[in-house]
């Protein structure tokens, strides 16, 4: 370390400037979302692209919360996303463990098929999915969304979980079995606590994917009381006008659960995303 | 404490046979070391004893009870892993007491047993630490603590010292020897390091290519190796082996030197002569059996290693106790202690 040449102070300035630029670039859409949500309707068009509105109001928020079906959409989304996240993570953990630890016939084929499912553009399979769901009589139900989302997220989530299990040395389970555990006890007492970061990361990933999914929700749900939040957002677009203020307010509110979820799992996530890669 | 018995045990992965017809009896309280080069199947054999690897053929018995299909948890055997395999999310105390936790023994008993084992291994002050806050040697001790706390029927060690530095390895080796003296338990120890094998074992099992080459006490293996492989594997530095032609009363080296080797069996069948570096004597030029040129001389203080070249034979190594003033380039005479030489038949077996 002592050999390292001292960097020019300008280098540090440049580094922070670059970081700052990136941060501004990434956060600007969020800022704009918040700004429009807080701008009174009358000023949205008259003030154009001013960075700060001359007046602010909470009325968009109160309108969204109390005058629209937003809360219902929100609730639907929560059910769908949490349902998807838990079911997917459960299945992916089981499958990932099997891929990581067991040798069984057809393992390679199953992995290959799972990879192939990830290669199709979603648009291509929307029609067949619609047909299947309709034949099952599940249109306009949240269950259909949970089933479809789960099916689509399982392959990636499985590979993610597998890499976390791969990062846990096999010796640990074997030591636990020598210490008197059954395989399931070893899994519960030794492997599971060590996989928490992986489970957190997978939960978070699937939750966000389901939370922001629009295409399937749009196709499979048409009844107002079963709409998820992204579909509900479109109801702010009417034939003749778009209620930008309320739409943005709804958008801001929709960010809250995602943020809370990530704050909650963040420490697992950071640990998780690195540990899967380098831990031997 | 237990008596272990392996009868015609074999192991194959698909068409690949890694162990063939292993027959071995391990007496109660015996310290047996399985030794061999990597890939010889020694770790697989240990894992089969542990129950972590299914046995493809043959029988494995502990105290006469058939164990082939008994789960690891029901065999009452403890194992120390090469990687230590400490549970990273548990502190030292819980790591050591985990087996008792699983068996739902009362917390009080657990605590006192953990404290006792920690005392024995000098870990008392570390009981609340997580494994990541321990040094390699301390982790090794915790892994051993986890094993001894159970008072199992047998201990298995899978290259437990290979992740430690040289000084620590010697220290832990002594500790394992002391542990065996204290507990008197049956121990099976896998290593590729023949020094560990020679210093720890009551009996050594030399494995190579899936077969047992020889079973015997360290001295037996050193003095009477069954074949050329064992001869060259056991002993440090390695035994010199010279290609020879067998004759009526002795053997002839490729440079024409006749070496008379008194043997009861037929010396005509010999194709190689083995002589350990410590059984080659440095004598005045033209006094010994061979004339050599010193290539490299290593002064170790207690010993001197001389790497020599002999015309028509090739490089040999000579070890001499104490210091001798030889230098690179010197011409010296070598005398072979024929009573300590070994003759090998074309198939590698030793001619007695």
XYZ file of C-alpha atoms in Angstrom:
632
model
C 0.000 0.000 0.000
C 2.780 2.403 0.888
C 4.179 2.118 -2.610
C 0.950 3.472 -4.072
C 1.442 6.840 -5.673
C -0.562 9.639 -4.159
C -3.307 10.607 -6.582
C -3.701 14.138 -7.776
C -6.477 15.981 -5.886
C -8.163 16.692 -9.222
C -8.615 12.955 -9.611
C -10.755 12.858 -6.476
C -12.775 15.848 -7.654
C -13.334 14.176 -10.991
C -14.355 10.928 -9.348
C -16.971 12.631 -7.205
C -18.185 14.705 -10.115
C -18.722 11.554 -12.128
C -20.579 9.909 -9.240
C -22.680 13.028 -8.777
C -23.522 13.148 -12.461
C -24.558 9.527 -12.456
C -26.649 10.004 -9.334
C -28.418 13.031 -10.816
C -29.018 11.129 -14.035
C -30.475 8.135 -12.211
C -32.556 10.091 -9.735
C -33.905 12.773 -12.070
C -36.986 10.788 -13.217
C -37.856 10.154 -9.578
C -37.466 13.829 -8.823
C -39.696 14.719 -11.766
C -42.286 12.221 -10.563
C -42.364 13.859 -7.159
C -42.332 17.375 -8.604
C -45.327 16.808 -10.849
C -47.172 15.046 -8.043
C -46.760 18.128 -5.872
C -47.565 20.695 -8.572
C -51.121 22.037 -8.587
C -53.002 21.039 -11.758
C -53.277 24.628 -12.915
C -49.497 25.056 -13.023
C -48.492 21.798 -14.719
C -48.742 23.095 -18.238
C -48.348 26.820 -17.617
C -45.003 26.504 -15.844
C -43.558 24.006 -18.325
C -40.193 22.555 -17.405
C -39.284 24.707 -14.415
C -37.237 22.708 -11.931
C -39.238 23.880 -8.922
C -42.956 24.696 -9.046
C -43.989 28.098 -7.691
C -46.648 26.481 -5.510
C -47.033 23.047 -3.984
C -50.055 21.013 -3.010
C -50.916 17.678 -1.429
C -54.284 17.664 -3.180
C -53.165 15.155 -5.824
C -52.306 12.712 -3.093
C -55.546 13.133 -1.221
C -57.484 12.853 -4.484
C -55.670 9.624 -5.387
C -56.160 8.112 -1.955
C -59.756 9.056 -1.346
C -61.392 9.826 -4.705
C -60.076 6.946 -6.818
C -59.777 3.169 -6.570
C -56.080 3.502 -5.969
C -56.150 1.785 -2.576
C -57.883 -1.223 -4.105
C -55.278 -1.453 -6.890
C -52.582 -1.071 -4.317
C -53.997 -3.870 -2.213
C -54.317 -6.129 -5.256
C -50.723 -5.463 -6.226
C -49.568 -6.203 -2.710
C -51.377 -9.541 -2.687
C -50.069 -10.492 -6.132
C -46.476 -9.393 -5.485
C -46.148 -10.897 -2.038
C -47.894 -14.074 -3.169
C -45.616 -14.380 -6.179
C -42.503 -13.560 -4.168
C -43.184 -16.159 -1.496
C -44.330 -18.960 -3.777
C -41.483 -18.360 -6.240
C -38.835 -18.181 -3.544
C -40.109 -21.343 -1.908
C -40.089 -23.309 -5.160
C -36.812 -21.766 -6.327
C -35.124 -22.584 -3.007
C -36.193 -26.214 -3.292
C -35.204 -26.499 -6.928
C -31.966 -24.570 -6.436
C -30.985 -26.849 -3.551
C -31.650 -29.923 -5.665
C -29.624 -28.553 -8.578
C -26.788 -27.632 -6.271
C -26.593 -30.825 -4.217
C -28.105 -33.803 -5.962
C -27.254 -35.747 -9.047
C -30.384 -37.046 -10.745
C -31.492 -38.204 -14.155
C -32.585 -35.413 -16.468
C -30.914 -32.673 -14.436
C -29.141 -31.197 -17.432
C -32.283 -31.300 -19.557
C -34.355 -29.570 -16.908
C -31.732 -26.828 -16.569
C -31.617 -26.427 -20.347
C -35.395 -26.209 -20.630
C -35.509 -23.641 -17.855
C -32.934 -21.572 -19.691
C -34.902 -21.819 -22.927
C -38.050 -20.471 -21.254
C -36.074 -17.331 -20.531
C -35.286 -16.788 -24.202
C -38.793 -16.196 -25.564
C -40.034 -12.637 -25.925
C -43.045 -12.287 -23.651
C -45.191 -10.857 -26.431
C -45.004 -14.140 -28.294
C -46.605 -16.181 -25.551
C -49.226 -13.746 -24.381
C -51.944 -15.201 -26.600
C -51.460 -18.839 -25.519
C -51.247 -17.796 -21.891
C -54.473 -15.847 -22.271
C -56.128 -18.897 -23.804
C -54.976 -21.200 -21.010
C -56.046 -18.821 -18.273
C -59.410 -18.213 -19.956
C -60.044 -21.946 -20.324
C -59.286 -22.393 -16.655
C -61.833 -19.706 -15.901
C -59.235 -17.657 -14.093
C -59.513 -14.415 -16.050
C -59.913 -11.353 -13.868
C -58.528 -13.129 -10.832
C -55.449 -12.321 -8.829
C -54.683 -16.050 -8.648
C -54.051 -16.140 -12.385
C -51.465 -13.363 -12.036
C -49.726 -15.113 -9.153
C -49.590 -18.354 -11.137
C -48.284 -16.707 -14.323
C -45.739 -14.506 -12.539
C -44.530 -17.428 -10.482
C -44.077 -19.532 -13.583
C -42.087 -16.793 -15.283
C -39.872 -15.954 -12.339
C -39.028 -19.455 -11.188
C -36.192 -20.172 -13.675
C -34.171 -17.082 -12.879
C -34.925 -17.320 -9.163
C -33.848 -20.969 -9.219
C -30.505 -20.150 -10.806
C -30.046 -17.357 -8.280
C -30.795 -19.679 -5.366
C -28.626 -22.417 -6.819
C -25.656 -20.077 -6.858
C -26.264 -19.257 -3.198
C -26.435 -22.931 -2.279
C -23.304 -23.575 -4.330
C -21.597 -20.969 -2.157
C -22.307 -23.000 0.986
C -19.670 -25.724 1.344
C -21.029 -29.254 1.264
C -18.777 -30.061 4.220
C -21.048 -28.041 6.494
C -24.040 -30.260 5.826
C -21.927 -33.368 6.101
C -20.514 -32.146 9.404
C -24.056 -31.546 10.614
C -25.059 -35.040 9.546
C -22.044 -36.481 11.383
C -23.151 -34.429 14.386
C -26.467 -36.236 14.383
C -28.694 -34.276 11.990
C -30.936 -35.841 9.394
C -30.570 -34.234 5.968
C -33.619 -32.101 6.643
C -32.327 -31.015 10.053
C -28.991 -30.119 8.488
C -30.877 -28.062 5.942
C -32.930 -26.281 8.567
C -30.255 -25.698 11.205
C -27.164 -25.086 9.088
C -27.979 -24.372 5.456
C -31.108 -22.288 5.927
C -29.567 -19.659 8.249
C -26.680 -19.296 5.820
C -29.023 -18.898 2.853
C -30.985 -16.017 4.382
C -29.118 -13.464 2.239
C -29.961 -15.477 -0.846
C -33.587 -15.827 0.149
C -33.747 -12.074 0.801
C -32.233 -11.258 -2.555
C -34.589 -13.611 -4.376
C -37.646 -12.330 -2.518
C -36.702 -8.757 -3.345
C -36.002 -9.475 -6.957
C -39.260 -11.348 -7.558
C -41.305 -8.865 -5.550
C -40.137 -5.926 -7.646
C -40.604 -7.829 -10.874
C -44.186 -8.691 -9.960
C -44.905 -5.247 -8.529
C -44.069 -3.451 -11.760
C -45.399 -6.016 -14.256
C -47.877 -4.486 -16.700
C -48.248 -6.655 -19.790
C -49.869 -9.777 -18.317
C -51.879 -7.783 -15.818
C -53.264 -5.743 -18.675
C -54.207 -8.788 -20.709
C -55.601 -10.983 -17.960
C -57.389 -8.383 -15.871
C -60.136 -6.138 -17.168
C -62.410 -5.826 -14.172
C -61.759 -2.752 -12.095
C -61.773 -4.478 -8.709
C -59.089 -6.981 -9.720
C -56.716 -4.472 -11.322
C -53.182 -4.271 -10.056
C -51.486 -0.997 -9.578
C -49.685 -0.651 -12.956
C -52.964 -1.331 -14.788
C -54.791 1.035 -12.476
C -52.342 3.777 -13.363
C -53.662 3.647 -16.910
C -57.133 4.619 -15.676
C -55.694 8.077 -15.111
C -55.415 8.288 -18.873
C -58.870 9.073 -20.170
C -60.029 9.624 -23.714
C -59.555 13.344 -23.704
C -57.050 14.096 -21.013
C -54.368 12.670 -18.791
C -54.485 13.517 -15.121
C -50.759 13.893 -14.740
C -50.800 15.198 -11.186
C -52.823 12.296 -9.785
C -50.968 9.757 -11.900
C -47.627 10.932 -10.546
C -48.975 11.022 -6.998
C -50.111 7.439 -7.422
C -46.666 6.617 -8.804
C -44.955 8.113 -5.759
C -47.197 6.120 -3.453
C -46.448 2.952 -5.419
C -42.752 3.403 -4.739
C -43.286 3.180 -0.999
C -43.701 -0.598 -0.634
C -40.758 -1.289 -2.932
C -38.609 1.095 -0.905
C -39.734 -0.374 2.402
C -39.104 -3.878 1.125
C -35.606 -3.005 -0.009
C -34.747 -1.180 3.193
C -35.871 -4.292 5.035
C -33.846 -6.770 2.977
C -30.987 -4.435 2.077
C -28.425 -5.816 4.498
C -29.128 -9.343 3.309
C -29.071 -8.230 -0.276
C -25.661 -6.580 -0.223
C -24.228 -9.517 1.673
C -26.112 -11.896 -0.600
C -25.146 -10.560 -3.977
C -21.472 -10.616 -3.104
C -21.369 -13.827 -1.100
C -22.842 -15.886 -3.896
C -20.031 -14.780 -6.142
C -16.859 -15.079 -4.120
C -17.427 -17.101 -0.976
C -15.708 -20.453 -1.318
C -14.470 -47.127 21.325
C -14.999 -49.691 18.685
C -13.603 -52.373 16.490
C -14.026 -51.642 12.786
C -13.975 -54.167 10.019
C -13.944 -53.712 6.251
C -14.593 -56.851 4.190
C -14.031 -56.770 0.436
C -15.229 -53.182 0.368
C -15.273 -51.569 -3.055
C -16.423 -48.281 -4.502
C -17.211 -47.324 -8.042
C -18.661 -44.258 -9.668
C -20.452 -45.680 -12.652
C -17.899 -47.708 -14.606
C -14.967 -46.150 -12.748
C -13.740 -48.303 -9.904
C -11.962 -46.187 -7.299
C -11.502 -48.801 -4.572
C -11.164 -52.565 -4.952
C -11.610 -55.319 -2.366
C -10.438 -53.410 0.658
C -9.955 -55.716 3.636
C -8.984 -54.077 6.874
C -9.434 -54.719 10.566
C -9.066 -51.800 12.923
C -8.705 -52.749 16.555
C -10.297 -50.923 19.445
C -8.207 -47.900 20.382
C -5.924 -48.205 17.394
C -4.614 -45.182 15.474
C -4.672 -46.088 11.804
C -3.416 -43.732 9.124
C -4.567 -44.069 5.526
C -1.878 -42.630 3.333
C -1.323 -42.362 -0.390
C -0.959 -39.904 -3.229
C -3.940 -37.792 -4.288
C -6.595 -39.768 -6.090
C -5.704 -43.064 -4.412
C -9.144 -43.331 -2.811
C -8.122 -42.721 0.803
C -10.619 -39.913 1.414
C -13.358 -41.899 -0.299
C -12.637 -44.821 2.009
C -12.867 -42.546 5.037
C -16.132 -41.066 3.805
C -17.524 -44.556 3.332
C -16.639 -45.352 6.935
C -18.362 -42.121 7.952
C -21.452 -42.974 5.944
C -21.209 -39.918 3.705
C -20.485 -42.056 0.654
C -22.467 -45.191 -0.142
C -20.524 -48.479 -0.190
C -20.730 -50.119 -3.643
C -19.746 -53.608 -2.578
C -18.566 -55.584 0.448
C -19.379 -55.113 4.112
C -18.500 -52.596 6.764
C -18.985 -53.558 10.386
C -18.587 -51.718 13.654
C -18.349 -54.033 16.671
C -19.790 -56.783 14.529
C -22.861 -54.782 13.497
C -23.466 -54.340 9.782
C -23.187 -50.634 8.940
C -23.517 -50.402 5.143
C -26.967 -48.858 5.212
C -26.815 -47.054 8.534
C -27.072 -43.259 8.271
C -24.061 -41.182 9.380
C -25.983 -39.816 12.368
C -26.615 -43.328 13.670
C -23.049 -44.609 13.329
C -21.790 -42.642 16.330
C -18.610 -41.609 14.571
C -17.107 -38.119 14.695
C -15.226 -36.575 11.818
C -12.815 -33.662 11.550
C -12.917 -32.168 8.081
C -10.036 -30.714 6.117
C -11.972 -27.456 5.769
C -12.899 -27.668 9.493
C -16.546 -27.210 8.394
C -17.368 -24.977 11.363
C -20.886 -23.567 11.257
C -20.217 -19.910 10.392
C -23.347 -18.577 12.098
C -22.707 -20.234 15.444
C -20.192 -19.194 18.087
C -17.448 -21.557 19.218
C -19.474 -22.870 22.154
C -22.515 -23.690 20.033
C -20.346 -25.209 17.316
C -18.846 -27.600 19.841
C -22.134 -28.365 21.529
C -24.153 -28.716 18.329
C -24.313 -32.509 18.446
C -25.714 -32.320 21.986
C -28.154 -29.630 20.879
C -29.430 -31.986 18.171
C -29.785 -34.800 20.676
C -31.719 -32.365 22.913
C -29.468 -32.806 25.914
C -30.116 -30.393 28.802
C -28.484 -26.981 28.453
C -26.603 -27.420 31.717
C -24.898 -30.663 30.691
C -24.116 -29.111 27.355
C -22.550 -26.051 28.874
C -20.355 -27.990 31.283
C -19.199 -30.416 28.590
C -18.392 -27.583 26.202
C -16.481 -25.803 28.960
C -14.556 -28.974 29.711
C -13.629 -29.590 26.076
C -12.718 -25.926 25.615
C -10.449 -26.223 28.646
C -8.710 -29.277 27.215
C -8.071 -27.551 23.911
C -7.225 -24.124 25.342
C -10.267 -22.449 23.817
C -11.968 -21.213 26.991
C -11.428 -17.533 26.213
C -12.827 -17.896 22.666
C -16.101 -19.570 23.488
C -18.242 -16.611 22.355
C -16.368 -15.905 19.137
C -17.649 -16.693 15.677
C -15.442 -18.937 13.508
C -14.538 -16.049 11.213
C -12.806 -14.318 14.137
C -10.499 -17.295 14.754
C -7.087 -18.167 13.354
C -6.528 -21.364 11.391
C -5.100 -23.227 14.370
C -7.960 -22.146 16.611
C -10.508 -23.271 14.038
C -8.757 -26.601 13.879
C -9.049 -26.907 17.642
C -12.751 -26.072 17.565
C -13.278 -28.750 14.927
C -11.494 -31.232 17.181
C -13.503 -30.023 20.170
C -16.696 -30.673 18.270
C -15.552 -34.239 17.743
C -14.280 -35.079 21.257
C -17.288 -33.612 23.028
C -19.414 -36.426 21.645
C -17.236 -39.187 23.023
C -17.872 -41.168 19.835
C -17.022 -44.770 19.043
C -14.399 -43.672 16.525
C -12.762 -40.505 15.245
C -12.143 -39.821 11.595
C -9.697 -37.169 10.430
C -9.680 -36.097 6.789
C -6.342 -34.363 6.150
C -6.972 -32.117 9.139
C -3.629 -30.340 9.077
C -3.183 -29.580 5.411
C -4.545 -26.038 5.695
C -2.108 -25.028 8.420
C 1.371 -23.576 8.112
C 4.365 -25.796 8.828
C 4.989 -24.761 12.447
C 1.345 -25.057 13.415
C 1.124 -28.396 11.683
C 3.818 -29.835 13.931
C 2.100 -28.402 16.994
C -1.328 -29.764 16.067
C 0.196 -33.107 15.155
C 1.521 -33.388 18.679
C -1.837 -32.348 20.024
C -3.605 -35.090 18.080
C -1.079 -37.634 19.351
C -1.705 -36.466 22.924
C -5.436 -36.596 22.361
C -5.167 -40.190 21.239
C -3.111 -41.096 24.283
C -5.605 -39.391 26.558
C -8.820 -40.711 25.028
C -7.560 -44.075 23.822
C -10.210 -44.013 21.092
C -10.143 -45.677 17.728
C -8.878 -43.092 15.237
C -8.618 -43.204 11.484
C -6.574 -40.479 9.908
C -6.216 -39.660 6.235
C -3.195 -37.791 4.949
C -0.938 -37.578 1.935
C 1.903 -36.467 4.162
C 3.993 -39.482 5.053
C 5.646 -37.650 7.956
C 2.255 -37.310 9.632
C 1.606 -40.955 8.891
C 4.923 -42.151 10.338
C 4.693 -40.017 13.475
C 1.065 -40.608 14.410
C 0.174 -44.094 13.352
C 0.057 -47.364 15.221
C -0.527 -48.850 11.819
C -0.261 -47.339 8.359
C -2.362 -48.374 5.393
C -0.718 -47.389 2.107
C -3.208 -46.968 -0.707
C -2.422 -46.551 -4.369
C -4.694 -46.738 -7.382
C -7.614 -48.072 -5.387
C -5.718 -50.973 -3.794
C -4.103 -51.454 -0.419
C -0.372 -51.735 -1.089
C 0.709 -52.593 2.417
C -0.518 -52.447 5.983
C 1.972 -52.291 8.805
C 3.601 -50.338 11.580
C 5.646 -47.309 10.540
C 8.916 -49.176 11.067
C 7.758 -52.215 9.133
C 6.877 -50.028 6.195
C 10.197 -48.237 6.395
C 12.329 -51.320 6.822
C 10.382 -53.908 4.845
C 8.328 -52.223 2.145
C 6.228 -54.759 0.251
C 6.849 -53.183 -3.098
C 8.586 -50.435 -4.960
C 5.666 -48.003 -4.537
C 5.640 -48.265 -0.751
C 9.425 -48.131 -0.686
C 9.459 -44.846 -2.544
C 6.388 -43.370 -0.871
C 7.448 -43.963 2.730
C 10.571 -42.289 4.044
C 11.927 -38.834 3.541
C 13.976 -38.101 1.522
C 12.717 -40.595 -1.028
C 14.495 -43.883 -1.618
C 16.897 -44.049 -4.561
C 15.951 -46.701 -7.084
C 18.523 -47.861 -9.619
C 17.820 -50.074 -12.607
C 19.928 -53.256 -12.373
C 20.340 -56.616 -13.933
C 19.881 -59.603 -11.661
C 22.614 -62.209 -11.371
C 23.537 -65.342 -9.461
C 25.062 -63.698 -6.388
C 24.094 -60.110 -6.781
C 23.032 -57.459 -9.209
C 24.863 -55.455 -11.815
C 24.195 -51.762 -12.314
C 24.061 -50.271 -15.757
C 27.606 -48.957 -15.475
C 28.794 -52.505 -14.842
C 29.309 -52.374 -11.094
C 28.613 -55.717 -9.442
C 26.877 -55.386 -6.098
C 26.585 -58.575 -4.120
C 23.338 -58.632 -2.229
C 22.836 -61.489 0.197
C 19.240 -62.637 -0.286
C 17.422 -65.891 0.204
C 15.174 -65.442 -2.788
C 16.227 -65.443 -6.374
C 18.305 -62.349 -7.078
C 18.242 -63.172 -10.776
C 14.706 -61.829 -10.990
C 15.714 -58.390 -9.677
C 15.406 -55.466 -12.053
C 15.762 -52.617 -9.597
C 17.745 -51.906 -6.480
C 16.413 -49.531 -3.837
C 18.657 -47.805 -1.320
C 17.605 -45.044 1.049
C 19.738 -41.881 1.067
C 20.722 -42.575 4.689
C 22.014 -46.032 3.707
C 24.567 -44.695 1.256
C 27.869 -43.986 2.926
C 30.335 -41.394 1.781
C 33.816 -42.962 1.636
C 37.166 -42.040 0.141
C 37.422 -42.070 -3.616
C 37.781 -45.591 -5.057
C 37.022 -47.145 -1.668
C 33.292 -47.738 -2.098
C 31.013 -49.374 -4.629
C 30.447 -46.321 -6.778
C 32.219 -43.154 -7.739
C 30.061 -40.048 -7.777
C 30.282 -36.323 -8.431
C 28.548 -34.070 -5.938
C 26.027 -31.884 -7.749
C 24.300 -29.913 -5.001
C 25.160 -30.027 -1.305
C 22.546 -28.961 1.244
C 23.758 -28.296 4.771
C 20.814 -28.685 7.132
C 22.905 -28.462 10.290
C 21.885 -31.806 11.730
C 22.243 -33.532 8.372
C 23.845 -33.014 5.013
C 22.000 -33.861 1.817
C 24.234 -34.489 -1.160
C 22.707 -34.806 -4.615
C 25.247 -36.757 -6.641
C 25.576 -37.974 -10.185
C 26.993 -41.380 -10.927
C 28.219 -42.150 -14.418
C 25.978 -44.641 -16.161
C 23.466 -44.713 -13.301
C 22.166 -41.179 -12.973
C 21.320 -38.942 -10.018
C 21.240 -40.294 -6.466
C 20.702 -38.679 -3.131
C 22.897 -39.256 -0.110
C 22.012 -38.204 3.407
C 24.716 -38.055 5.998
C 24.185 -37.336 9.666
C 26.121 -34.294 10.831
C 28.188 -32.018 8.666
C 30.647 -33.095 6.038
C 32.850 -30.686 4.151
C 31.722 -31.793 0.702
C 31.224 -29.160 -1.980
C 29.618 -29.093 -5.347
C 31.894 -30.668 -7.951
C 33.752 -32.905 -5.499
C 34.350 -36.482 -6.520
C 33.442 -38.891 -3.744
C 33.173 -42.591 -3.190
C 29.871 -44.192 -2.162
C 29.362 -47.437 -0.326
C 25.994 -49.161 -0.443
C 24.893 -50.746 2.851
C 23.765 -53.926 1.148
C 22.033 -55.198 4.283
C 19.638 -52.246 3.974
C 19.187 -52.431 0.217
C 15.984 -53.669 -1.378
C 15.577 -55.635 -4.577
C 12.482 -55.345 -6.690
C 11.081 -57.819 -9.203
C 9.813 -56.574 -12.595
C 6.237 -56.277 -11.198
C 7.536 -54.038 -8.398
C 7.242 -56.506 -5.524
C 10.107 -56.711 -3.079
C 12.416 -59.741 -3.215
C 13.207 -60.719 0.354
